[in-house]
Amino acid sequence: MLVPIVAKPGTSRRNLTGSWRTMQKPHFLQQNCIACRRCLLICPEGCIEGDKKNTYHTDYDYCKGCGNCVAICPKDDIEMVPEETEL
Amino acid sequence: MKEFIEGSAAIARTIKMCKPGVISAYPITPQTHIGENLVQFIANGEMECQFVNAESEHSSASIILGVSAVGVRAYNSTSSQGLLLMAEVLYSIAGMRFPLVITCANRAVSSPINIWNDQQDSVTLRDSGWIQFYAENNQEACDLHIQAYRIAEDQNISLPVMVCVDGYILTHAVEVVNLPDQEQVDGFLPPLKPLHVLDPQDPVSMGVLYDPSSYMETRYAIQETMSEALELIPRVASEFKEMFGRESGGLIQEYRTSDADKVIVAMGSVVSTVKEVVDEMRGEGEKVGAIKVITHRPLPSQALYDSLKDVPEIAVLDKSISLGAAGPLHMDLKYTFQGKNVSPKISGFVAGLGGRDITRDSIREIFDRLSGEQINCQFVNLDVEQMVNAT
């Protein structure tokens, strides 16, 4: 008897790691952003996108709520807010 | 053609005829001669095969895993500590359903360091998802390797096979072996048709994370496949007989058991000694017999039950021990009969650890002791004085 034992590429996209988030999520204020890209680079999920100043945002389908982006932002322009906060 | 040849050399010649594309092995006593012979064949250009040097058995097992992942037949041989160092990878190979074949030249496990024969190394890995064969003599050792590739590579099975050969007693023994022709082996063993291959044109991931929602099904699938292997193994053995003209392999072998009152069940080379004592005692009018367990995993429970259900007194001779419990094969036999209407006396004996001789007298002693009460885990030929004097 065999069960599927190999996986086709791209399956990690099917795994919505956003469901792992508990209690809090990052809120990108987009007010004092200097586009240093540190939040984008430190994100373990690689789910932060942005280009010019005050354009950076995360994909909540994949954001695990680790808060690394909040900790590294030199302008305190990202903050953790309660999960139920409407943005 | 019949040749007077060392066991390891005969196994190496057989592997050569099975045409693996890659061999990786790390030297360890008493497996060494198998690897030595094979690298010689490759160096001489007698074999179209690549030998990959590794820095350990963990690596050599990982290398053949990778070779199987790209759909190439591979081979490895090891012993004792080497097999245990491979353990992690061996579980992966079974889980990834790679049809690999390795030889275990059975040797005791440290500590204390001991290079002599028992079966603790491979028996320890009986739960790993590998099919395990135990050879009685070098003819059987060679024949089992050919059958091992056929069984492993069967598309409904796709599980690895470990052929266990008693270190020194077989690997270093020179005896007559009937080695087949290349054409015969080619006729019996078609080229490998892998289920999946790593291919950049059609990429897949192998050995990925399976969370609680899917891991258990992979174990169930192996367990079911083991039952399917119980059907296939005798079929392959009878096909082998048709093509090569001799009986070899299968699940178990009965030896003078039909009217026996006492039977010893054992694995590997010690079965020859048991058979010899059976012949002697039969000459003296005693109704004794022997069962050779060739396939240890999957456990041929039904075959063992059918052969032994009319035997009142059974002894299981283990050359290994599950420390703190009993002989592993002994426990398997107990499991086989538990809850059945017939309930023979099944005594367990542990013998030959670390190369301790199992003589004809040892076997006679086991047969003699069967008349008394059931014994659960009796060490044979134990030197009690050594232990009394220890400080």
Short mmCIF file of N, CA, C and O in Angstrom, two decimals, chain A residues 1-9, chain B residues 97 202-205 210 221 225 228:
data_model
loop_
_atom_site.label_atom_id
_atom_site.label_comp_id
_atom_site.label_asym_id
_atom_site.label_seq_id
_atom_site.Cartn_x
_atom_site.Cartn_y
_atom_site.Cartn_z
N MET A 1 0.85 -1.19 0.00
CA MET A 1 0.00 0.00 0.00
C MET A 1 0.88 1.24 0.00
O MET A 1 1.88 1.29 0.71
N LEU A 2 0.47 2.19 -0.85
CA LEU A 2 1.23 3.43 -0.90
C LEU A 2 0.31 4.60 -0.57
O LEU A 2 -0.86 4.58 -0.89
N VAL A 3 0.83 5.60 0.09
CA VAL A 3 0.13 6.87 0.26
C VAL A 3 1.02 7.92 -0.40
O VAL A 3 2.19 7.65 -0.66
N PRO A 4 0.50 9.11 -0.73
CA PRO A 4 1.36 10.11 -1.35
C PRO A 4 2.58 10.39 -0.47
O PRO A 4 2.44 10.70 0.71
N ILE A 5 3.76 10.23 -1.06
CA ILE A 5 4.97 10.44 -0.27
C ILE A 5 5.88 11.50 -0.89
O ILE A 5 6.92 11.80 -0.34
N VAL A 6 5.47 12.05 -2.02
CA VAL A 6 6.24 13.16 -2.58
C VAL A 6 5.31 14.36 -2.74
O VAL A 6 4.10 14.20 -2.86
N ALA A 7 5.89 15.55 -2.68
CA ALA A 7 5.10 16.77 -2.78
C ALA A 7 5.55 17.58 -3.98
O ALA A 7 6.74 17.71 -4.23
N LYS A 8 4.58 18.12 -4.71
CA LYS A 8 4.89 19.03 -5.81
C LYS A 8 5.34 20.37 -5.24
O LYS A 8 4.99 20.71 -4.10
N PRO A 9 6.10 21.17 -6.01
CA PRO A 9 6.59 22.43 -5.46
C PRO A 9 5.46 23.43 -5.20
O PRO A 9 4.38 23.31 -5.77
N ARG B 97 10.15 5.13 1.17
CA ARG B 97 9.82 3.97 0.33
C ARG B 97 10.85 3.74 -0.78
O ARG B 97 10.50 3.44 -1.93
N ASP B 202 10.65 18.13 -13.74
CA ASP B 202 9.36 17.87 -13.11
C ASP B 202 9.60 17.76 -11.60
O ASP B 202 9.59 16.66 -11.04
N PRO B 203 9.86 18.91 -10.95
CA PRO B 203 10.37 18.85 -9.57
C PRO B 203 9.35 18.33 -8.55
O PRO B 203 8.15 18.60 -8.66
N VAL B 204 9.85 17.56 -7.61
CA VAL B 204 9.05 17.12 -6.46
C VAL B 204 9.93 17.22 -5.21
O VAL B 204 11.15 17.24 -5.31
N SER B 205 9.30 17.29 -4.04
CA SER B 205 10.03 17.21 -2.78
C SER B 205 9.78 15.84 -2.17
O SER B 205 8.67 15.33 -2.20
N TYR B 210 5.25 15.92 7.48
CA TYR B 210 3.87 15.44 7.53
C TYR B 210 3.36 15.72 8.93
O TYR B 210 3.90 15.19 9.89
N ALA B 221 0.48 2.59 5.96
CA ALA B 221 0.77 2.09 4.61
C ALA B 221 1.94 1.10 4.63
O ALA B 221 1.90 0.06 3.96
N THR B 225 1.81 -2.79 3.67
CA THR B 225 2.72 -3.30 2.65
C THR B 225 3.50 -4.50 3.18
O THR B 225 3.80 -5.44 2.43
N GLU B 228 1.50 -7.40 2.52
CA GLU B 228 1.57 -7.74 1.09
C GLU B 228 2.89 -8.43 0.77
O GLU B 228 2.95 -9.36 -0.04
#
